[in-house]
Amino acid sequence: GGEVVDLCFAGTPSVIGGIGWEDLGADVLARHSASELAKPGYFRDKGTRRGGEYHTHNKEVVDALQNMAVAHLLQKAIRDGSDEVYKAFSKLVNERPAAEPHDLLEIVPAGDPVPLEEVEPLTSILARFSTGAMSHGALSAEAHETLAEAMNLVGGKSNCGEGGESTHRFRTRGQPSGDKNSKIKQIASGRFGVTPEYCAYADELQIKIAQGSKPGEGGQLPGNKVSDEIARLRHTQPGVTLISPPPHHDIYSIEDLAQLIFDLKQVNGFADVSVKLVAEEGVGTIAAGVVKALADVVHISGANGGTGASPLSSIKHAGMPWELGLAETQQVLIDNDLRSRVRLRVDGGMLTGRDVLMAALLGADEYSFGTAAMIAEGCIMLRSCHKDTCKPGIATQRPDLRKNFAGTPEGVAAYMTFVAGEVREHLAALGLRSMDEAIGRVECLRQKSGVDPREAAADLSPLIRAPAATDAPRCFVGGIPLQRPRSKLGDQLLSDAFRGVWEGDEVKLAYPITNADRTVGAALGGALALEMGELPPRGTAAIRLDGEAGQSLGAFLTDGIELELVGEANDYVGKGMGGGRIVIRPPADDASLVEGYHGPAPVLAGNTCLYGATGGTLFVAGAVGERFGVRNSGATAVVEGAGDHVCEYMTGGTVVVLGGVGYNVGAGMTGGQAYIHDPRARLTARLNTSLVQAERPDAEHLEELRWLVERHRELTGSARAARLLTNWSNVVDQIWHVLPVERARRMEVSAAGRVGASV
């Protein structure tokens, strides 16, 4: 309540208030008078722990969902079947004790009931449904694919989560025998598994700023769940805990977010872009900025959830109810005349059609199901997802447990269909014929009266405030042309090069470029990835660019594309590239090319280059900015100087720096390798030794390094590379080989074994 917050937590937002001093004191006295400490049952509900608190996913609810899924294995069977089991489940949820803010609200009809046959069909309601962002990694392959196939059956969308997806699933898109392609594919700060092909096969690309159950913590997959299979899909190392902490390494402002949205719309011009935000105080202002940054969907994530991988402390002690974030976002978007051009989606414990209707009345166009979808495919809520001991084979990577998986796409589809059917019944009872008529109709909600005094202490009027402009749109109407931005030069490149590369020609093109030309190469990369996947095309396109490139040059590049820039580039060069080659060299009159020049290398590329790259090569005859190679998972690069945090969070690939580096080298690096030329002996003081170590390279690695330096000289004409090669016998004593500690140990053991065998 306000009296407590003002005194003890001054300045802390408390939108709906709550209990005051008297009730808090009563609680203290009640606990003091108890003969023994109570077992609150924070993690086990009162169905399994005597005297525990009420859980929304309690044993009765889970059992009801399980029975429903088993009873309706085939979607066709439900057309003429009974929905009594689902109605029993729905009654358990809808008549539960107040557990969430919307449980304190009741629905007021908008008019006289209408016949059910006059309400929009199931198919159009189901198209608004999606599954929560649960990754293959958090879930087993069987469970993950089942959810995708189920949502494709009903015309909804599955969300692959932030861990990538097996490429064989892309090829099932649209197949009647079983479409296992996830329509929503996430782009998180980890960029795990984000390849050009991954982006090309999405109907929607979701930028995950954070998630509701773990705001500020980001995604997390315990190392014991990172099997060889998961490591391969995520381009990382087995057994290593994976995190995607916010913010993204390329998002520190709304302008940066707009750039990433622009990037994604270039690599896949047919996909919508959504941004996932956390339900919190002030999220409405952030959402308005997201819409102005040209996102198509704003996703508000509530506190309930965290399926598959979240630590228990996060699930219980982080996040806010979805109702608070949704209501604020709806109000701010309406007030700023932005609501009609964006779809508003919500998640956070959706279970029944009444939950969906409540979300619609508060302003949501679309609805995402996480835990409930897992229960519908067999989850029994053991709450051991993070331990990799899931007995039904859903939230585990253990082969022995995965064999137990018995879920079916038809069972999950049946659940979604029942929910949509309940929504139709509620709409008919309210006198509404469509979801669009219901969305944002807060006048149909009022706070319950005659409830427990503690429940009445909450004031839900801020959530159901009607907009001042009564005629303002309250739901999505349609996008505007501005939301489909294009890179003129990128599209020109696609038009000029694609057919020739596809037919096996060697295409040679040249264009001037300015810093207004952003994300050049992504459109061609996405088109080739859609057709070829990870296989190289028969032809190649060699493109020369002269001038100053804008942000994200060569982002999402693929094999068959060679970009040569004579000039300089902005931030994010090679972001997400999966193949191909980028060469950046200075103009012929640059001072660094003058014979006898020994000054610093010219800075030819900006910050955060090769972010999330999974393949390809980059050669820069100059220095680059900070965070070079962050999350690099497979690209090879040679540069002549780098700023702070080089190779940060790197999981694969090779980076060569023929010049100075900044501080914090190799922070969080768990894979790949780096070669650093260090004539001034500064590296050891700038190395982040928590996960990496530096040693002198052996003969085998020196041979690899020399080949890369020779290739660098050949492609860029680098004077620095030429000098190093001329004096190679002295240079080798100034080279450090930077490796993750575990890989270095494995190499030592391997070398010792070879020596022993030789002896």
Short mmCIF file of N, CA and C in Angstrom, two decimals, residues 9 157 164 275 365 430 442 535 572 672:
data_model
loop_
_atom_site.label_atom_id
_atom_site.label_comp_id
_atom_site.label_asym_id
_atom_site.label_seq_id
_atom_site.Cartn_x
_atom_site.Cartn_y
_atom_site.Cartn_z
N PHE A 9 9.92 2.42 0.91
CA PHE A 9 10.45 2.23 -0.45
C PHE A 9 10.18 3.47 -1.29
N LYS A 157 1.44 -19.63 -34.50
CA LYS A 157 2.89 -19.51 -34.66
C LYS A 157 3.59 -20.14 -33.46
N GLY A 164 18.47 -21.22 -31.78
CA GLY A 164 18.64 -21.77 -33.11
C GLY A 164 17.71 -22.94 -33.36
N VAL A 275 9.46 -6.98 -31.10
CA VAL A 275 10.39 -6.67 -30.02
C VAL A 275 9.75 -7.10 -28.71
N ASP A 365 -3.67 -7.82 -28.99
CA ASP A 365 -4.17 -8.41 -30.24
C ASP A 365 -3.85 -9.89 -30.32
N LEU A 430 -20.85 -11.76 -24.39
CA LEU A 430 -20.64 -10.32 -24.20
C LEU A 430 -21.36 -9.47 -25.23
N VAL A 442 -11.93 -1.65 -22.37
CA VAL A 442 -11.77 -1.68 -20.92
C VAL A 442 -13.08 -1.34 -20.21
N LEU A 535 24.80 -24.41 -48.22
CA LEU A 535 25.64 -24.83 -49.34
C LEU A 535 26.05 -23.61 -50.17
N TYR A 572 29.31 -2.55 -36.96
CA TYR A 572 28.60 -3.81 -37.23
C TYR A 572 28.98 -4.47 -38.56
N GLY A 672 37.01 -21.01 -30.07
CA GLY A 672 37.78 -20.29 -31.07
C GLY A 672 39.18 -19.97 -30.59
#
